[in-house]
CSV table of C-alpha atoms and ligand atoms in Angstrom, one decimal:
chain,number,residue,atom,x,y,z
A,1,MET,CA,-34.5,78.7,104.9
A,2,ASP,CA,-37.0,76.0,104.3
A,3,PRO,CA,-36.2,72.9,102.1
A,4,THR,CA,-38.4,74.1,99.2
A,5,ASP,CA,-36.6,77.5,99.0
A,6,SER,CA,-33.3,75.8,99.1
A,7,GLU,CA,-34.4,73.4,96.5
A,8,LYS,CA,-35.5,76.2,94.2
A,9,GLU,CA,-32.4,78.2,94.6
A,10,ALA,CA,-30.3,75.0,94.1
A,11,ASN,CA,-32.2,74.3,91.0
A,12,GLY,CA,-31.7,77.8,89.8
A,13,HIS,CA,-28.0,77.3,90.3
A,14,ASN,CA,-28.2,74.0,88.5
A,15,ARG,CA,-29.8,75.7,85.5
A,16,ARG,CA,-27.2,78.3,85.4
A,17,ALA,CA,-24.3,75.8,85.8
A,18,GLY,CA,-25.9,73.4,83.4
A,19,HIS,CA,-24.5,70.0,84.6
A,20,TYR,CA,-24.6,69.2,88.4
A,21,ASN,CA,-27.3,67.1,90.0
A,22,SER,CA,-26.0,66.0,93.3
A,23,SER,CA,-27.8,67.9,96.0
A,24,SER,CA,-25.0,67.8,98.6
A,25,PHE,CA,-22.6,69.3,96.0
A,26,ARG,CA,-25.2,71.9,95.2
A,27,SER,CA,-25.4,73.1,98.7
A,28,LEU,CA,-21.6,73.4,98.9
A,29,LEU,CA,-21.6,75.5,95.8
A,30,ALA,CA,-24.4,77.6,97.2
A,31,THR,CA,-22.4,78.8,100.2
A,32,PRO,CA,-20.4,81.7,98.6
A,33,THR,CA,-23.5,83.3,97.2
A,34,THR,CA,-25.3,83.3,100.5
A,35,THR,CA,-22.5,84.9,102.5
A,36,GLY,CA,-21.5,87.4,99.8
A,37,ALA,CA,-18.4,89.3,98.9
A,38,ALA,CA,-17.8,90.6,102.5
A,39,SER,CA,-16.2,87.3,103.6
A,40,ARG,CA,-13.6,86.7,101.0
A,41,PRO,CA,-11.0,84.2,102.5
A,42,ARG,CA,-8.3,85.9,104.6
A,43,PRO,CA,-5.0,84.4,105.5
A,44,LEU,CA,-4.9,82.8,109.0
A,45,ILE,CA,-2.3,85.2,110.3
A,46,ALA,CA,-4.7,88.1,110.0
A,47,TYR,CA,-6.7,86.5,112.9
A,48,VAL,CA,-3.8,86.3,115.2
A,49,ARG,CA,-3.7,89.1,117.8
A,50,ASN,CA,-1.5,89.7,120.8
A,51,ASN,CA,-2.7,91.5,124.0
A,52,TRP,CA,-1.2,94.8,123.1
A,53,ASP,CA,-2.9,94.8,119.8
A,54,ALA,CA,-6.3,93.8,121.3
A,55,ARG,CA,-6.1,96.5,124.0
A,56,ARG,CA,-5.2,99.2,121.5
A,57,SER,CA,-8.1,98.3,119.3
A,58,ASN,CA,-10.5,98.1,122.2
A,59,GLY,CA,-9.7,101.6,123.3
A,60,SER,CA,-9.3,103.1,119.8
A,61,ASN,CA,-12.4,105.2,120.1
A,62,ASN,CA,-11.1,106.8,123.3
A,63,ALA,CA,-8.7,109.6,122.4
A,64,ALA,CA,-7.4,109.8,126.1
A,65,THR,CA,-6.2,106.2,126.1
A,66,PRO,CA,-2.4,106.2,126.6
A,67,PRO,CA,-0.3,104.3,124.0
A,68,PHE,CA,0.8,101.7,126.5
A,69,PRO,CA,-0.9,98.7,128.0
A,70,THR,CA,-3.1,99.3,130.9
A,71,SER,CA,-4.9,96.5,132.8
A,72,PRO,CA,-8.6,96.6,132.5
A,73,GLY,CA,-10.3,97.5,135.7
A,74,HIS,CA,-7.6,99.9,136.9
A,75,SER,CA,-8.2,103.5,136.3
A,76,TYR,CA,-5.0,104.7,138.0
A,77,HIS,CA,-3.6,106.0,134.7
A,78,SER,CA,-6.1,108.8,134.5
A,79,SER,CA,-5.1,110.2,137.9
A,80,GLU,CA,-1.3,109.8,137.5
A,81,PRO,CA,0.9,112.8,136.9
A,82,ARG,CA,2.3,113.1,133.4
A,83,TRP,CA,5.9,112.4,134.3
A,84,LEU,CA,5.0,109.1,136.0
A,85,ARG,CA,3.0,108.1,132.9
A,86,THR,CA,6.0,109.0,130.7
A,87,ALA,CA,8.3,107.1,133.0
A,88,ARG,CA,6.0,104.1,132.8
A,89,ALA,CA,5.9,104.3,129.1
A,90,VAL,CA,9.8,104.4,128.9
A,91,VAL,CA,10.2,101.5,131.2
A,92,SER,CA,7.7,99.3,129.4
A,93,ALA,CA,9.2,100.0,126.0
A,94,PRO,CA,10.9,96.9,124.5
A,95,ARG,CA,13.8,99.0,123.3
A,96,PHE,CA,14.4,100.2,126.9
A,97,ARG,CA,14.4,96.7,128.2
A,98,ARG,CA,16.9,95.6,125.6
A,99,PHE,CA,19.1,98.5,126.6
A,100,VAL,CA,18.9,97.5,130.3
A,101,VAL,CA,20.0,94.0,129.4
A,102,ILE,CA,22.9,95.2,127.4
A,103,TYR,CA,23.9,97.6,130.2
A,104,VAL,CA,23.7,94.9,132.9
A,105,ILE,CA,26.0,92.6,130.8
A,106,PHE,CA,28.4,95.5,130.3
A,107,ALA,CA,28.5,96.2,134.0
A,108,LEU,CA,29.0,92.6,134.9
A,109,THR,CA,31.9,92.3,132.4
A,110,ILE,CA,33.6,95.3,134.0
A,111,LEU,CA,33.0,93.9,137.5
A,112,ILE,CA,34.3,90.4,136.7
A,113,GLY,CA,37.3,91.9,134.9
A,114,TRP,CA,38.1,94.0,137.9
A,115,GLN,CA,37.7,91.2,140.4
A,116,GLY,CA,39.3,88.4,138.3
A,117,ILE,CA,42.0,90.1,136.4
A,118,TYR,CA,43.0,93.6,137.5
A,119,LYS,CA,42.6,93.2,141.3
A,120,PRO,CA,44.9,90.2,141.7
A,121,VAL,CA,47.6,91.9,139.6
A,122,ALA,CA,47.3,95.1,141.6
A,123,GLU,CA,47.4,93.2,144.9
A,124,GLU,CA,50.5,91.3,143.8
A,125,ARG,CA,52.2,94.5,142.7
A,126,ASN,CA,51.4,96.2,146.0
A,127,ALA,CA,52.7,93.2,147.9
A,128,LEU,CA,56.0,93.2,145.9
A,129,ILE,CA,56.4,96.9,146.5
A,130,LYS,CA,55.8,96.3,150.2
A,131,ALA,CA,58.2,93.4,150.1
A,132,LEU,CA,61.1,95.5,149.0
A,133,ASP,CA,60.3,98.5,151.3
A,134,ARG,CA,63.1,99.4,153.7
A,135,GLY,CA,60.4,100.3,156.3
A,136,THR,CA,59.1,96.7,156.2
A,137,LYS,CA,62.7,95.4,156.6
A,138,ALA,CA,63.2,97.5,159.7
A,139,ARG,CA,59.8,96.5,161.2
A,140,VAL,CA,60.3,92.7,160.8
A,141,GLY,CA,63.9,92.9,162.2
A,142,GLY,CA,65.8,92.4,159.0
A,143,TRP,CA,65.4,90.1,156.0
A,144,PHE,CA,66.3,86.5,155.7
A,145,GLY,CA,70.0,85.8,154.9
A,146,THR,CA,71.6,87.9,157.6
A,147,ASN,CA,71.5,85.1,160.1
A,148,ASN,CA,74.1,82.4,160.7
A,149,LEU,CA,74.2,79.6,158.1
A,150,PRO,CA,74.0,75.9,158.8
A,151,ARG,CA,77.2,74.3,157.5
A,152,LEU,CA,76.3,71.0,156.0
A,153,GLU,CA,78.8,68.2,156.0
A,154,GLY,CA,80.0,67.2,152.5
A,155,LEU,CA,78.2,70.1,150.7
A,156,VAL,CA,80.0,72.6,148.6
A,157,GLN,CA,78.1,76.0,148.9
A,158,LEU,CA,79.5,77.7,145.8
A,159,ARG,CA,81.6,76.9,142.8
A,160,MET,CA,82.6,79.0,139.8
A,161,LEU,CA,82.4,77.8,136.3
A,162,ASP,CA,85.7,77.9,134.4
A,163,SER,CA,85.5,81.1,132.4
A,164,SER,CA,87.0,79.5,129.3
A,165,LEU,CA,83.7,77.6,128.9
A,166,LEU,CA,81.7,80.8,128.6
A,167,PRO,CA,80.4,81.9,125.1
A,168,GLU,CA,81.9,85.0,123.6
A,169,TYR,CA,80.6,88.1,125.3
A,170,ASP,CA,79.9,89.7,121.9
A,171,ASP,CA,78.2,88.0,119.1
A,172,ALA,CA,80.6,86.0,117.0
A,173,GLU,CA,78.8,86.9,113.7
A,174,ASP,CA,79.7,90.5,114.2
A,175,LYS,CA,83.4,89.9,114.0
A,176,PRO,CA,85.6,88.1,111.5
A,177,ARG,CA,86.9,84.9,113.1
A,178,ASP,CA,89.9,82.7,112.7
A,179,LYS,CA,89.0,80.3,110.0
A,180,ASP,CA,91.6,77.7,110.9
A,181,SER,CA,90.2,77.2,114.3
A,182,LYS,CA,87.4,74.6,114.1
A,183,SER,CA,86.1,75.2,117.6
A,184,SER,CA,85.4,78.8,116.9
A,185,ARG,CA,83.3,78.2,113.9
A,186,ARG,CA,79.9,77.9,115.7
A,187,GLY,CA,81.0,79.6,118.9
A,188,ARG,CA,80.9,78.1,122.3
A,189,ARG,CA,77.5,77.2,123.8
A,190,LEU,CA,76.4,76.7,127.4
A,191,VAL,CA,73.6,74.1,127.5
A,192,PHE,CA,71.5,74.0,130.7
A,193,VAL,CA,69.2,71.0,131.2
A,194,GLY,CA,66.4,70.8,133.8
A,195,ASP,CA,65.6,67.9,136.1
A,196,VAL,CA,66.6,64.7,134.3
A,197,HIS,CA,65.5,62.3,137.1
A,198,GLY,CA,67.3,59.3,135.5
A,199,CYS,CA,65.8,59.7,132.1
A,200,LYS,CA,69.0,58.8,130.3
A,201,ASP,CA,67.4,58.1,126.9
A,202,GLU,CA,65.7,61.4,126.8
A,203,LEU,CA,68.9,63.3,127.8
A,204,GLU,CA,70.8,61.6,125.0
A,205,ALA,CA,68.0,62.4,122.6
A,206,LEU,CA,68.0,66.0,123.7
A,207,LEU,CA,71.8,66.3,123.2
A,208,ASP,CA,71.4,64.7,119.8
A,209,THR,CA,68.7,67.2,118.8
A,210,ILE,CA,70.9,70.2,119.6
A,211,SER,CA,74.1,68.4,118.1
A,212,PHE,CA,75.9,68.8,121.4
A,213,ASP,CA,79.6,68.6,120.8
A,214,ARG,CA,82.2,69.1,123.5
A,215,ASN,CA,84.9,69.5,120.9
A,216,ALA,CA,83.1,72.4,119.3
A,217,GLY,CA,83.0,74.1,122.6
A,218,ASP,CA,79.7,73.0,124.1
A,219,HIS,CA,79.4,72.6,127.8
A,220,LEU,CA,76.6,70.9,129.7
A,221,VAL,CA,75.2,72.2,133.0
A,222,LEU,CA,72.6,70.1,134.9
A,223,THR,CA,70.3,72.0,137.2
A,224,GLY,CA,70.0,69.2,139.8
A,225,ASP,CA,67.7,66.3,140.4
A,226,MET,CA,69.5,64.3,137.8
A,227,ILE,CA,68.8,61.1,139.6
A,228,ALA,CA,65.9,59.3,141.4
A,229,LYS,CA,62.4,58.6,140.2
A,230,GLY,CA,63.4,57.6,136.6
A,231,PRO,CA,64.7,54.4,135.0
A,232,ASP,CA,68.5,54.9,134.9
A,233,SER,CA,70.0,57.3,137.5
A,234,ARG,CA,73.5,55.8,137.3
A,235,GLY,CA,73.4,55.9,133.6
A,236,VAL,CA,72.7,59.7,133.7
A,237,VAL,CA,75.6,60.2,136.2
A,238,ASP,CA,78.0,58.3,133.9
A,239,LEU,CA,76.9,60.2,130.8
A,240,ALA,CA,77.3,63.5,132.7
A,241,ARG,CA,80.8,62.5,133.9
A,242,SER,CA,81.8,61.4,130.4
A,243,LEU,CA,80.8,64.8,129.1
A,244,HIS,CA,82.6,66.6,132.0
A,245,ALA,CA,79.3,68.3,132.7
A,246,SER,CA,78.8,70.8,135.5
A,247,CYS,CA,76.0,70.4,138.0
A,248,VAL,CA,74.3,71.7,141.1
A,249,ARG,CA,72.9,69.6,143.9
A,250,GLY,CA,69.1,69.0,143.9
A,251,ASN,CA,67.0,67.8,146.8
A,252,HIS,CA,67.1,64.2,145.4
A,253,GLU,CA,70.9,64.1,145.2
A,254,ASP,CA,71.1,65.5,148.7
A,255,ARG,CA,68.7,62.8,150.0
A,256,VAL,CA,70.5,59.9,148.3
A,257,LEU,CA,73.9,61.2,149.4
A,258,LEU,CA,72.6,61.5,153.0
A,259,PHE,CA,71.4,57.9,152.9
A,260,ARG,CA,74.7,56.8,151.5
A,261,ARG,CA,76.6,58.5,154.4
A,262,GLN,CA,74.3,56.9,156.9
A,263,GLN,CA,74.8,53.5,155.3
A,264,GLN,CA,78.6,53.9,155.4
A,265,GLN,CA,78.6,55.0,159.0
A,266,HIS,CA,76.4,52.1,159.9
A,267,ALA,CA,78.7,49.7,158.1
A,268,LYS,CA,81.7,51.2,160.0
A,269,ILE,CA,80.1,50.4,163.3
A,270,HIS,CA,78.2,47.2,162.6
A,271,GLY,CA,80.3,45.7,159.7
A,272,ALA,CA,79.4,45.6,156.1
A,273,ASP,CA,77.3,42.5,156.5
A,274,SER,CA,74.5,44.1,158.5
A,275,PRO,CA,72.8,46.5,156.0
A,276,TYR,CA,71.5,49.8,157.2
A,277,GLU,CA,67.7,49.7,157.2
A,278,LEU,CA,65.2,52.1,158.7
A,279,PRO,CA,62.1,50.6,160.2
A,280,GLU,CA,59.7,49.6,157.5
A,281,LYS,CA,57.0,51.9,158.8
A,282,ALA,CA,59.3,55.0,158.8
A,283,VAL,CA,60.2,54.7,155.2
A,284,THR,CA,58.2,56.0,152.3
A,285,PRO,CA,58.4,54.1,148.9
A,286,GLN,CA,60.3,57.1,147.6
A,287,ASP,CA,62.9,56.8,150.4
A,288,LYS,CA,63.2,53.1,149.9
A,289,ALA,CA,64.1,53.7,146.3
A,290,ALA,CA,66.5,56.4,147.3
A,291,GLN,CA,68.2,54.0,149.8
A,292,GLN,CA,68.5,51.4,147.1
A,293,LEU,CA,70.1,53.9,144.7
A,294,ALA,CA,72.5,55.0,147.5
A,295,ARG,CA,73.6,51.4,147.8
A,296,GLU,CA,74.0,51.0,144.1
A,297,LEU,CA,76.1,54.1,143.4
A,298,SER,CA,79.8,53.4,142.8
A,299,ASP,CA,82.3,55.5,144.7
A,300,GLU,CA,83.1,57.5,141.5
A,301,GLN,CA,79.5,58.2,140.8
A,302,ALA,CA,78.9,59.2,144.4
A,303,SER,CA,81.9,61.5,144.6
A,304,TRP,CA,80.9,63.2,141.3
A,305,LEU,CA,77.5,63.9,142.9
A,306,GLU,CA,79.2,65.1,146.1
A,307,GLY,CA,81.1,67.6,144.0
A,308,CYS,CA,77.9,69.3,142.7
A,309,PRO,CA,77.7,72.6,144.7
A,310,ALA,CA,74.5,74.1,146.0
A,311,ILE,CA,75.1,77.1,143.8
A,312,LEU,CA,77.1,77.3,140.5
A,313,ARG,CA,78.2,80.8,139.5
A,314,VAL,CA,78.4,80.7,135.7
A,315,GLY,CA,79.7,84.2,135.1
A,316,SER,CA,78.7,87.3,133.2
A,317,ILE,CA,76.6,86.8,130.1
A,318,LYS,CA,75.7,89.8,127.9
A,319,GLY,CA,72.1,90.9,128.6
A,320,MET,CA,71.7,88.5,131.5
A,321,GLY,CA,74.1,89.9,134.0
A,322,GLU,CA,75.6,87.4,136.4
A,323,VAL,CA,74.3,84.0,135.5
A,324,VAL,CA,73.8,81.6,138.5
A,325,VAL,CA,72.5,78.0,138.7
A,326,ALA,CA,70.6,76.8,141.7
A,327,HIS,CA,68.3,73.8,141.9
A,328,ALA,CA,65.2,75.5,143.4
A,329,GLY,CA,66.0,79.2,143.7
A,330,LEU,CA,67.7,82.1,145.4
A,331,VAL,CA,66.6,84.8,147.8
A,332,PRO,CA,67.1,88.1,146.1
A,333,GLY,CA,69.6,90.5,147.6
A,334,VAL,CA,71.4,87.9,149.6
A,335,ALA,CA,75.1,87.1,148.8
A,336,LEU,CA,75.6,83.7,147.2
A,337,GLU,CA,77.8,82.7,150.1
A,338,HIS,CA,75.0,83.5,152.5
A,339,GLN,CA,72.2,81.7,150.7
A,340,ASP,CA,70.8,78.9,152.9
A,341,PRO,CA,71.7,75.7,151.0
A,342,VAL,CA,68.6,73.7,152.1
A,343,SER,CA,66.4,76.6,150.8
A,344,VAL,CA,68.4,76.8,147.6
A,345,MET,CA,67.5,73.1,146.9
A,346,THR,CA,63.9,73.3,148.0
A,347,MET,CA,62.3,76.8,147.8
A,348,ARG,CA,59.1,77.5,145.9
A,349,SER,CA,57.6,80.5,147.7
A,350,ILE,CA,58.9,83.3,149.8
A,351,ASP,CA,57.4,85.4,152.6
A,352,VAL,CA,56.5,88.9,151.5
A,353,GLU,CA,57.7,90.6,154.6
A,354,THR,CA,60.7,88.7,155.9
A,355,HIS,CA,61.8,87.1,152.6
A,356,VAL,CA,62.1,83.7,154.4
A,357,PRO,CA,61.8,81.1,151.6
A,358,SER,CA,59.6,78.0,151.9
A,359,ALA,CA,59.2,74.7,150.0
A,360,LYS,CA,55.5,75.3,150.1
A,361,GLU,CA,53.6,76.1,146.9
A,362,ASP,CA,51.1,78.6,148.3
A,363,GLY,CA,52.2,82.1,148.8
A,364,LEU,CA,54.3,84.4,146.7
A,365,ALA,CA,56.5,82.6,144.2
A,366,TRP,CA,60.2,83.4,144.8
A,367,THR,CA,60.6,84.1,141.1
A,368,LYS,CA,58.1,87.0,141.3
A,369,LEU,CA,60.1,88.6,144.2
A,370,PHE,CA,63.4,88.0,142.4
A,371,ASN,CA,62.2,89.5,139.1
A,372,LYS,CA,60.7,92.5,140.9
A,373,TYR,CA,63.9,93.0,142.9
A,374,MET,CA,66.0,92.9,139.7
A,375,THR,CA,63.7,95.3,137.9
A,376,VAL,CA,63.9,97.8,140.7
A,377,ARG,CA,67.7,97.3,140.8
A,378,LYS,CA,68.0,97.9,137.1
A,379,ALA,CA,66.2,101.2,137.4
A,380,ASP,CA,68.5,102.2,140.2
A,381,LEU,CA,71.6,101.3,138.3
A,382,GLU,CA,70.4,103.2,135.2
A,383,GLU,CA,69.8,106.3,137.3
A,384,LEU,CA,73.3,105.9,138.8
A,385,ARG,CA,74.8,105.5,135.4
A,386,ALA,CA,73.0,108.5,134.0
A,387,ASN,CA,74.3,110.7,136.9
A,388,ASP,CA,77.8,109.3,136.3
A,389,GLU,CA,77.8,109.6,132.5
A,390,THR,CA,80.4,112.3,132.1
A,391,ALA,CA,83.0,110.3,134.0
A,392,GLN,CA,82.2,107.0,132.1
A,393,ASP,CA,81.7,108.5,128.7
A,394,ASN,CA,84.6,106.6,127.1
A,395,ASP,CA,83.4,103.3,128.5
A,396,ASP,CA,82.0,101.4,125.5
A,397,ASN,CA,80.4,98.8,127.6
A,398,ASP,CA,76.8,99.1,126.5
A,399,ASP,CA,75.4,96.2,128.4
A,400,ASP,CA,72.8,97.5,130.8
A,401,SER,CA,72.6,94.2,132.7
A,402,VAL,CA,75.9,94.7,134.5
A,403,GLY,CA,75.2,94.5,138.3
A,404,LEU,CA,72.1,92.3,137.7
A,405,MET,CA,71.6,88.5,138.1
A,406,THR,CA,69.8,85.8,136.3
A,407,VAL,CA,69.0,82.4,138.0
A,408,ILE,CA,68.7,79.2,136.0
A,409,TYR,CA,66.9,76.6,138.1
A,410,GLY,CA,64.8,73.4,138.0
A,411,HIS,CA,62.7,71.7,140.7
A,412,ASP,CA,59.3,73.2,139.9
A,413,ALA,CA,57.8,70.5,137.6
A,414,ARG,CA,54.3,71.6,138.5
A,415,LYS,CA,54.8,75.1,137.0
A,416,GLY,CA,56.8,73.6,134.2
A,417,LEU,CA,59.0,75.6,131.8
A,418,ASN,CA,59.0,79.1,133.3
A,419,LEU,CA,61.2,81.6,131.4
A,420,GLN,CA,61.1,85.1,132.8
A,421,ARG,CA,63.4,88.0,132.6
A,422,TYR,CA,65.8,87.1,135.5
A,423,THR,CA,64.6,83.6,136.3
A,424,LYS,CA,64.7,80.6,133.9
A,425,GLY,CA,62.8,77.6,135.2
A,426,LEU,CA,63.7,74.4,133.3
A,427,ASP,CA,61.9,71.5,135.0
A,428,SER,CA,59.3,70.6,132.4
A,429,GLY,CA,58.4,67.3,134.1
A,430,CYS,CA,60.3,64.8,131.9
A,431,VAL,CA,59.9,61.8,134.3
A,432,TYR,CA,56.1,62.5,134.4
A,433,GLY,CA,55.9,61.9,130.6
A,434,ARG,CA,56.2,65.6,129.6
A,435,LYS,CA,59.3,67.3,128.2
A,436,LEU,CA,63.0,67.5,128.9
A,437,THR,CA,64.2,71.1,128.3
A,438,ALA,CA,67.6,72.6,127.3
A,439,LEU,CA,68.3,76.3,127.6
A,440,ILE,CA,71.1,77.1,125.2
A,441,ILE,CA,73.2,80.3,125.6
A,442,SER,CA,75.5,81.2,122.7
A,443,ASP,CA,77.7,84.0,121.7
A,444,GLY,CA,76.5,87.5,122.6
A,445,GLY,CA,74.2,86.1,125.2
A,446,LYS,CA,71.6,84.9,122.7
A,447,HIS,CA,69.5,82.2,124.4
A,448,ASP,CA,66.9,79.8,123.2
A,449,HIS,CA,65.3,76.6,124.5
A,450,VAL,CA,64.9,73.2,122.9
A,451,GLN,CA,62.6,70.3,124.2
A,452,VAL,CA,62.2,66.6,123.6
A,453,SER,CA,59.3,64.5,124.6
A,454,CYS,CA,59.7,61.9,127.4
A,455,LYS,CA,58.2,58.5,128.2
A,456,ARG,CA,56.1,58.5,131.3
A,457,TYR,CA,58.0,56.8,134.1
A,458,GLN,CA,56.0,58.2,137.0
A,459,LYS,CA,52.6,59.5,137.9
A,460,ALA,CA,52.7,63.2,138.8
B,501,LIG,MN1,63.8,69.0,142.9
């Protein structure tokens, strides 16, 4: 278009529009008329194309073009068999890929669930079944507990709790009671408290919380490790003595009493003026504190601790069978008289085949074997009872826990409160600033636990 043409046309416009004179504005106005109706403005999105779209429109004239992307320059699609083309189409479909992703996630979930959850449970179950197999017992030459026991000087193996301290076998609320008798209003309670470790304030707070009252028939049983580590070991012993509490010996009582015996023997030979000291290098800070405590204990305090047996047999409680207290644990199936006292004060795990207990943490927890043993025993007893039903029909004893045993213990602060069917672990790490726990058994074998918070006296 030459300038004169454009001038004429612009002038024509100007005439029709009537007002505008600026030539630059005229040329702007001219643009729509020169390009015409075909280029009406379209939204930007209409110009956006993806590869798939582009390829499809390129091949739209060709009826043989498959409805899936093919790379230009490759003619393999025409020579491929139909099934392969179909397969390729399926694989490249977005819906198929989504499905694959979902399927892979599903398969991974199943796999992780199997490996992480079911497999360990199944392995433990098989180990426990093997542990209680008579064949295994014969192969390893008998289980632990049939050997001779070490007899430890100054240690009582087993004591029985006075049966008058036990709660009523049946629930007190079921029966009308003597209203005059104050002590029978609430019913007797047995209160078991886990490792106190010298935390006297916390023990007092706990007894306060549960309104502990000896005169109302409450009796306190301490599960060992009442002393050492914490702030007031002697105070705890005095409190326990004043409450006429029962106890079992923990590894810490055992150690302190051993030091005390050594100190006394040393004094007998060398005179009271030369104190018994182990070489500095041979003593850990913990032993040093234990030796100090051993020196500080009064004769009364020491003899009360000496009187704590390795095992306390509480008696028969409805629904719990025979209730027994031991500081660390018991080997299932071994008579209480035959339990190794050192293991009773220290065990955590147990060997699957030989049932030899160990203080180590790795391996099968003794509580697992104990609970499995009792579960199997319960099934056996039920079968026996069912076969004997005609003879025992008039027996109204409906407690199916007769012949079974429940252990109340402490010692395992790392696992903390650990209440299972036949094992009740009460060490909830009070001295490490966690909780002090009481397990309360009342009439009819009802049991419940109560906790108080503790100050932190030691690092775990
Ligand atoms: Mn302990």
